[in-house]
Short mmCIF file of C-alpha atoms and ligand atoms in Angstrom, two decimals:
data_model
loop_
_atom_site.label_atom_id
_atom_site.label_comp_id
_atom_site.label_asym_id
_atom_site.label_seq_id
_atom_site.Cartn_x
_atom_site.Cartn_y
_atom_site.Cartn_z
CA UNK A 1 -19.47 14.69 -17.42
CA UNK A 2 -23.05 14.37 -18.95
CA UNK A 3 -26.67 16.41 -18.36
CA UNK A 4 -28.99 15.87 -15.72
CA UNK A 5 -31.16 18.79 -16.95
CA UNK A 6 -31.60 20.24 -20.11
CA UNK A 7 -33.84 22.66 -21.61
CA UNK A 8 -34.11 23.76 -25.38
CA UNK A 9 -35.30 26.49 -27.37
CA UNK A 10 -37.97 26.42 -24.08
CA UNK A 11 -40.30 29.41 -23.66
CA UNK A 12 -43.05 30.82 -21.43
CA UNK A 13 -46.28 32.81 -22.46
CA UNK A 14 -49.23 34.26 -20.38
CA UNK A 15 -52.44 35.13 -21.03
CA UNK A 16 -53.80 37.80 -19.75
CA UNK A 17 -57.16 39.58 -20.16
CA UNK A 18 -56.76 39.36 -23.82
CA UNK A 19 -53.27 40.34 -24.36
CA UNK A 20 -50.15 38.00 -24.35
CA UNK A 21 -47.22 38.25 -21.96
CA UNK A 22 -43.84 36.38 -22.91
CA UNK A 23 -42.10 36.09 -19.72
CA UNK A 24 -39.32 33.16 -21.19
CA UNK A 25 -37.58 34.16 -24.42
CA UNK A 26 -36.68 30.96 -25.74
CA UNK A 27 -34.11 29.45 -23.38
CA UNK A 28 -31.72 26.92 -23.80
CA UNK A 29 -29.44 26.02 -20.67
CA UNK A 30 -27.93 22.27 -20.11
CA UNK A 31 -26.71 21.58 -16.31
CA UNK A 32 -24.31 19.01 -15.68
CA UNK A 33 -24.64 15.86 -13.09
CA UNK A 34 -23.28 17.37 -9.77
CA UNK A 35 -22.82 20.80 -10.76
CA UNK A 36 -23.48 24.03 -8.18
CA UNK A 37 -24.90 26.55 -10.35
CA UNK A 38 -26.87 29.92 -9.88
CA UNK A 39 -29.60 31.09 -11.69
CA UNK A 40 -29.84 35.02 -11.06
CA UNK A 41 -30.99 37.93 -11.85
CA UNK A 42 -33.40 41.21 -10.73
CA UNK A 43 -36.88 40.31 -9.77
CA UNK A 44 -39.77 39.83 -11.58
CA UNK A 45 -36.61 38.63 -14.18
CA UNK A 46 -38.18 34.76 -15.45
CA UNK A 47 -35.79 32.67 -12.69
CA UNK A 48 -39.06 31.01 -10.96
CA UNK A 49 -41.11 30.79 -14.29
CA UNK A 50 -37.33 29.63 -15.36
CA UNK A 51 -37.09 27.39 -12.58
CA UNK A 52 -40.68 25.83 -12.45
CA UNK A 53 -39.90 24.67 -16.20
CA UNK A 54 -37.15 22.18 -14.79
CA UNK A 55 -38.62 21.51 -12.50
CA UNK A 56 -41.39 20.08 -13.59
CA UNK A 57 -44.13 22.10 -11.80
CA UNK A 58 -44.90 24.01 -15.17
CA UNK A 59 -45.33 23.52 -19.14
CA UNK A 60 -43.16 25.64 -21.46
CA UNK A 61 -44.99 26.78 -23.98
CA UNK A 62 -42.65 25.65 -26.61
CA UNK A 63 -38.87 23.76 -26.34
CA UNK A 64 -38.48 20.65 -24.31
CA UNK A 65 -37.37 19.88 -21.07
CA UNK A 66 -34.59 16.89 -20.69
CA UNK A 67 -34.71 15.50 -17.16
CA UNK A 68 -31.79 12.42 -16.89
CA UNK A 69 -31.85 12.06 -20.65
CA UNK A 70 -35.18 11.56 -20.99
CA UNK A 71 -38.01 14.58 -23.36
CA UNK A 72 -40.74 15.31 -21.30
CA UNK A 73 -42.67 16.92 -24.08
CA UNK A 74 -45.15 14.18 -24.34
CA UNK A 75 -45.24 12.96 -21.06
CA UNK A 76 -48.88 13.14 -18.78
CA UNK A 77 -49.81 14.63 -15.65
CA UNK A 78 -48.81 11.12 -13.81
CA UNK A 79 -45.80 10.90 -15.70
CA UNK A 80 -44.41 14.03 -15.08
CA UNK A 81 -45.15 13.92 -11.30
CA UNK A 82 -43.87 10.20 -10.91
CA UNK A 83 -39.79 11.61 -12.95
CA UNK A 84 -40.02 14.73 -10.37
CA UNK A 85 -41.58 13.17 -7.13
CA UNK A 86 -37.65 10.09 -7.83
CA UNK A 87 -36.13 13.01 -9.71
CA UNK A 88 -36.28 16.34 -8.02
CA UNK A 89 -35.89 17.88 -4.74
CA UNK A 90 -37.34 21.54 -4.39
CA UNK A 91 -37.00 23.88 -1.81
CA UNK A 92 -38.54 27.08 -1.34
CA UNK A 93 -38.54 31.18 0.11
CA UNK A 94 -41.53 30.05 2.04
CA UNK A 95 -40.93 26.83 2.73
CA UNK A 96 -44.02 25.00 2.17
CA UNK A 97 -44.42 23.41 5.44
CA UNK A 98 -48.12 21.91 6.38
CA UNK A 99 -48.35 24.07 9.45
CA UNK A 100 -50.29 21.23 11.75
CA UNK A 101 -47.77 18.97 11.10
CA UNK A 102 -44.64 17.33 12.98
CA UNK A 103 -41.28 17.77 10.90
CA UNK A 104 -41.58 14.19 10.13
CA UNK A 105 -45.12 13.72 8.62
CA UNK A 106 -43.75 16.75 6.66
CA UNK A 107 -40.73 14.76 5.37
CA UNK A 108 -42.45 12.21 4.92
CA UNK A 109 -44.94 13.18 2.25
CA UNK A 110 -43.15 12.92 -0.56
CA UNK A 111 -42.76 9.19 0.04
CA UNK A 112 -46.87 9.15 0.77
CA UNK A 113 -46.51 9.80 -2.88
CA UNK A 114 -44.35 7.46 -3.95
CA UNK A 115 -45.95 4.56 -1.81
CA UNK A 116 -43.90 3.77 0.27
CA UNK A 117 -44.95 2.01 3.54
CA UNK A 118 -45.23 3.30 6.87
CA UNK A 119 -42.25 2.11 8.68
CA UNK A 120 -39.70 2.49 6.26
CA UNK A 121 -41.42 6.42 5.78
CA UNK A 122 -40.75 7.09 9.05
CA UNK A 123 -37.19 5.64 9.24
CA UNK A 124 -35.87 7.57 6.62
CA UNK A 125 -38.05 10.45 7.45
CA UNK A 126 -36.11 10.47 10.50
CA UNK A 127 -32.55 9.90 8.41
CA UNK A 128 -32.99 12.47 6.64
CA UNK A 129 -33.80 14.69 9.83
CA UNK A 130 -30.58 13.39 11.23
CA UNK A 131 -29.23 14.51 8.65
CA UNK A 132 -30.31 18.40 8.59
CA UNK A 133 -29.20 17.99 12.12
CA UNK A 134 -32.63 18.43 13.09
CA UNK A 135 -32.93 14.53 15.25
CA UNK A 136 -34.16 16.08 18.18
CA UNK A 137 -37.12 17.60 16.32
CA UNK A 138 -38.86 14.89 15.26
CA UNK A 139 -42.39 15.61 16.14
CA UNK A 140 -41.91 19.54 16.79
CA UNK A 141 -44.57 21.89 14.18
CA UNK A 142 -42.74 24.73 11.99
CA UNK A 143 -44.82 27.05 14.24
CA UNK A 144 -42.17 25.57 17.19
CA UNK A 145 -38.79 25.66 15.13
CA UNK A 146 -37.16 28.66 14.08
CA UNK A 147 -37.18 29.70 10.06
CA UNK A 148 -33.63 28.09 9.64
CA UNK A 149 -34.69 24.99 11.74
CA UNK A 150 -38.21 25.41 9.59
CA UNK A 151 -35.86 25.29 5.80
CA UNK A 152 -33.52 22.36 7.11
CA UNK A 153 -36.83 20.15 7.47
CA UNK A 154 -37.39 21.73 4.22
CA UNK A 155 -34.38 19.98 2.69
CA UNK A 156 -35.24 17.20 4.61
CA UNK A 157 -38.08 16.68 2.09
CA UNK A 158 -36.43 17.71 -0.36
CA UNK A 159 -33.81 14.34 0.57
CA UNK A 160 -35.85 12.26 0.89
CA UNK A 161 -36.05 10.10 -2.18
CA UNK A 162 -32.25 10.76 -2.11
CA UNK A 163 -33.00 12.46 -6.17
CA UNK A 164 -29.85 13.76 -8.41
CA UNK A 165 -30.82 17.08 -8.19
CA UNK A 166 -32.29 19.99 -5.46
CA UNK A 167 -34.06 23.29 -6.50
CA UNK A 168 -34.09 26.11 -4.32
CA UNK A 169 -36.03 29.10 -4.88
CA UNK A 170 -34.72 32.07 -3.12
CA UNK A 171 -34.09 29.33 -0.10
CA UNK A 172 -33.09 32.16 1.88
CA UNK A 173 -35.18 35.05 1.12
CA UNK A 174 -36.58 34.70 4.51
CA UNK A 175 -33.97 34.11 6.80
CA UNK A 176 -31.60 36.78 8.99
CA UNK A 177 -27.88 35.73 8.18
CA UNK A 178 -26.96 33.35 10.44
CA UNK A 179 -29.74 30.75 9.15
CA UNK A 180 -29.29 31.72 5.20
CA UNK A 181 -25.06 31.04 6.17
CA UNK A 182 -27.29 27.68 7.24
CA UNK A 183 -28.68 26.99 4.59
CA UNK A 184 -25.76 27.95 2.54
CA UNK A 185 -24.01 25.32 4.31
CA UNK A 186 -26.22 22.75 3.84
CA UNK A 187 -26.58 23.65 -0.18
CA UNK A 188 -22.99 22.92 -0.50
CA UNK A 189 -22.03 20.19 1.34
CA UNK A 190 -25.50 18.18 -0.59
CA UNK A 191 -23.04 19.60 -3.39
CA UNK A 192 -19.67 18.18 -1.99
CA UNK A 193 -21.90 14.68 -1.63
CA UNK A 194 -21.96 15.41 -5.59
CA UNK A 195 -25.30 16.38 -5.80
CA UNK A 196 -26.30 18.47 -8.76
CA UNK A 197 -27.68 21.83 -6.92
CA UNK A 198 -29.16 24.74 -8.54
CA UNK A 199 -30.37 28.03 -6.64
CA UNK A 200 -32.60 30.38 -7.72
CA UNK A 201 -31.87 34.57 -6.74
CA UNK A 202 -31.75 37.75 -6.73
CA UNK A 203 -29.18 38.14 -5.16
CA UNK A 204 -25.29 38.26 -6.04
CA UNK A 205 -23.87 37.32 -2.93
CA UNK A 206 -26.11 34.14 -2.74
CA UNK A 207 -25.04 33.27 -6.17
CA UNK A 208 -21.35 33.39 -5.38
CA UNK A 209 -22.21 30.64 -3.00
CA UNK A 210 -22.48 28.40 -6.40
CA UNK A 211 -19.16 27.30 -8.75
CA UNK A 212 -21.19 28.67 -12.26
CA UNK A 213 -24.04 31.88 -12.05
CA UNK A 214 -26.02 31.96 -14.83
CA UNK A 215 -27.42 35.48 -14.71
CA UNK A 216 -30.88 36.48 -16.50
CA UNK A 217 -32.97 39.75 -17.59
CA UNK A 218 -36.25 39.84 -18.97
CA UNK A 219 -36.55 36.76 -19.40
CA UNK A 220 -33.28 35.63 -21.12
CA UNK A 221 -29.72 33.78 -20.13
CA UNK A 222 -27.33 37.20 -20.73
CA UNK A 223 -24.15 35.81 -19.72
CA UNK A 224 -23.46 31.66 -18.05
CA UNK A 225 -19.59 31.97 -16.14
CA UNK A 226 -17.78 30.02 -14.10
CA UNK A 227 -17.81 31.98 -10.32
CA UNK A 228 -13.98 32.77 -9.56
CA UNK A 229 -14.40 34.67 -5.85
CA UNK A 230 -16.54 31.59 -3.93
CA UNK A 231 -18.35 31.57 -1.19
CA UNK A 232 -17.94 28.81 1.06
CA UNK A 233 -20.01 28.96 4.03
CA UNK A 234 -17.72 27.77 5.73
CA UNK A 235 -13.51 26.39 6.62
CA UNK A 236 -14.70 23.22 6.56
CA UNK A 237 -16.36 23.32 3.63
CA UNK A 238 -13.85 25.09 1.69
CA UNK A 239 -10.86 22.58 2.75
CA UNK A 240 -13.07 20.06 1.01
CA UNK A 241 -13.37 21.49 -2.40
CA UNK A 242 -10.47 22.09 -2.13
CA UNK A 243 -8.74 18.76 -1.23
CA UNK A 244 -11.30 17.15 -4.48
CA UNK A 245 -10.13 19.96 -6.80
CA UNK A 246 -6.38 18.75 -5.89
CA UNK A 247 -7.17 15.14 -6.40
CA UNK A 248 -9.05 15.66 -9.86
CA UNK A 249 -6.17 18.27 -10.92
P1 ADP B 1 -38.37 36.38 -11.05
O1 ADP B 1 -38.69 34.61 -10.28
O2 ADP B 1 -37.33 36.10 -11.21
O3 ADP B 1 -39.27 37.67 -9.32
P2 ADP B 1 -40.98 35.44 -11.88
O4 ADP B 1 -40.45 33.80 -13.41
O5 ADP B 1 -42.29 34.93 -11.34
O6 ADP B 1 -39.85 36.02 -11.88
O7 ADP B 1 -41.99 36.25 -13.45
C1 ADP B 1 -41.35 37.12 -14.32
C2 ADP B 1 -42.65 37.64 -15.09
O8 ADP B 1 -43.24 36.80 -15.46
C3 ADP B 1 -43.06 38.70 -14.05
O9 ADP B 1 -42.91 39.97 -14.84
C4 ADP B 1 -44.38 38.02 -13.45
O10 ADP B 1 -45.30 39.15 -12.96
C5 ADP B 1 -44.93 37.25 -14.64
N1 ADP B 1 -46.17 36.47 -14.62
C6 ADP B 1 -45.49 35.10 -13.49
N2 ADP B 1 -46.46 34.22 -13.47
C7 ADP B 1 -47.60 34.85 -13.80
C8 ADP B 1 -48.70 34.19 -14.07
N3 ADP B 1 -48.85 32.76 -13.62
N4 ADP B 1 -49.73 34.50 -14.99
C9 ADP B 1 -49.15 36.58 -15.13
N5 ADP B 1 -47.28 36.46 -15.20
C10 ADP B 1 -46.73 35.69 -14.26
MG1 MG B 2 -38.72 34.42 -8.30
#
């Protein structure tokens, strides 16, 4: 296995009206290609801070973030967004879709930034929406879709540049339980297809859908363990992952 994401001695401090708040203590974490990992901890423990740093959305106060073998410490904003856009897909609790824009155009957006021509953008956006089961909802705006469908649009958007890694920050946090299962099914399917999935959650049950759980409290990693009693979002996935393991053994 090779590391796809690595943080070394990463910290994050905020300046607040003259005083300093250190929300992330020196942190080391290696995420291997093809893993499904959950970062779990209570509200305010620093999960989103860590995820934003891992995903190159925020710079650490100290330490290094290595993405696909490249140390990003000396990267400028353009280099960071370029690497992020190519390698990492994001899924957020609140979906972060453009409200007045169709599902298709929302999914095209990362490809606009990547400078991909219009025809190819539309073709790939359509394929990504079909992959998440929304081939019949291309022209609908977010308001015309259920929460679960909106999150599936966001997953399609995260996939459209064929990232190595998908990062999800409380991706089921705004969903009812049925839609939550839908979204966890998608994430486990992506993992089964070889994509590295990093999931941030306050919910132990959601975390147990991963293979490995990193627990964070007060801005530091307090445990890092393989999941013994993994939850599968569907029987089909359970069977698929069993077979994979048997082939590997
Ligand atoms: P979690 O995602 O685990 O709920 P966060 O990473 O969002 O936690 O926040 C960790 C801590 O950092 C919290 O105490 C939060 O108030 C603080 N924090 C987050 N963002 C900022 C910011 N921009 N300025 C100051 N403090 C922040
Ligand atoms: Mg958070």
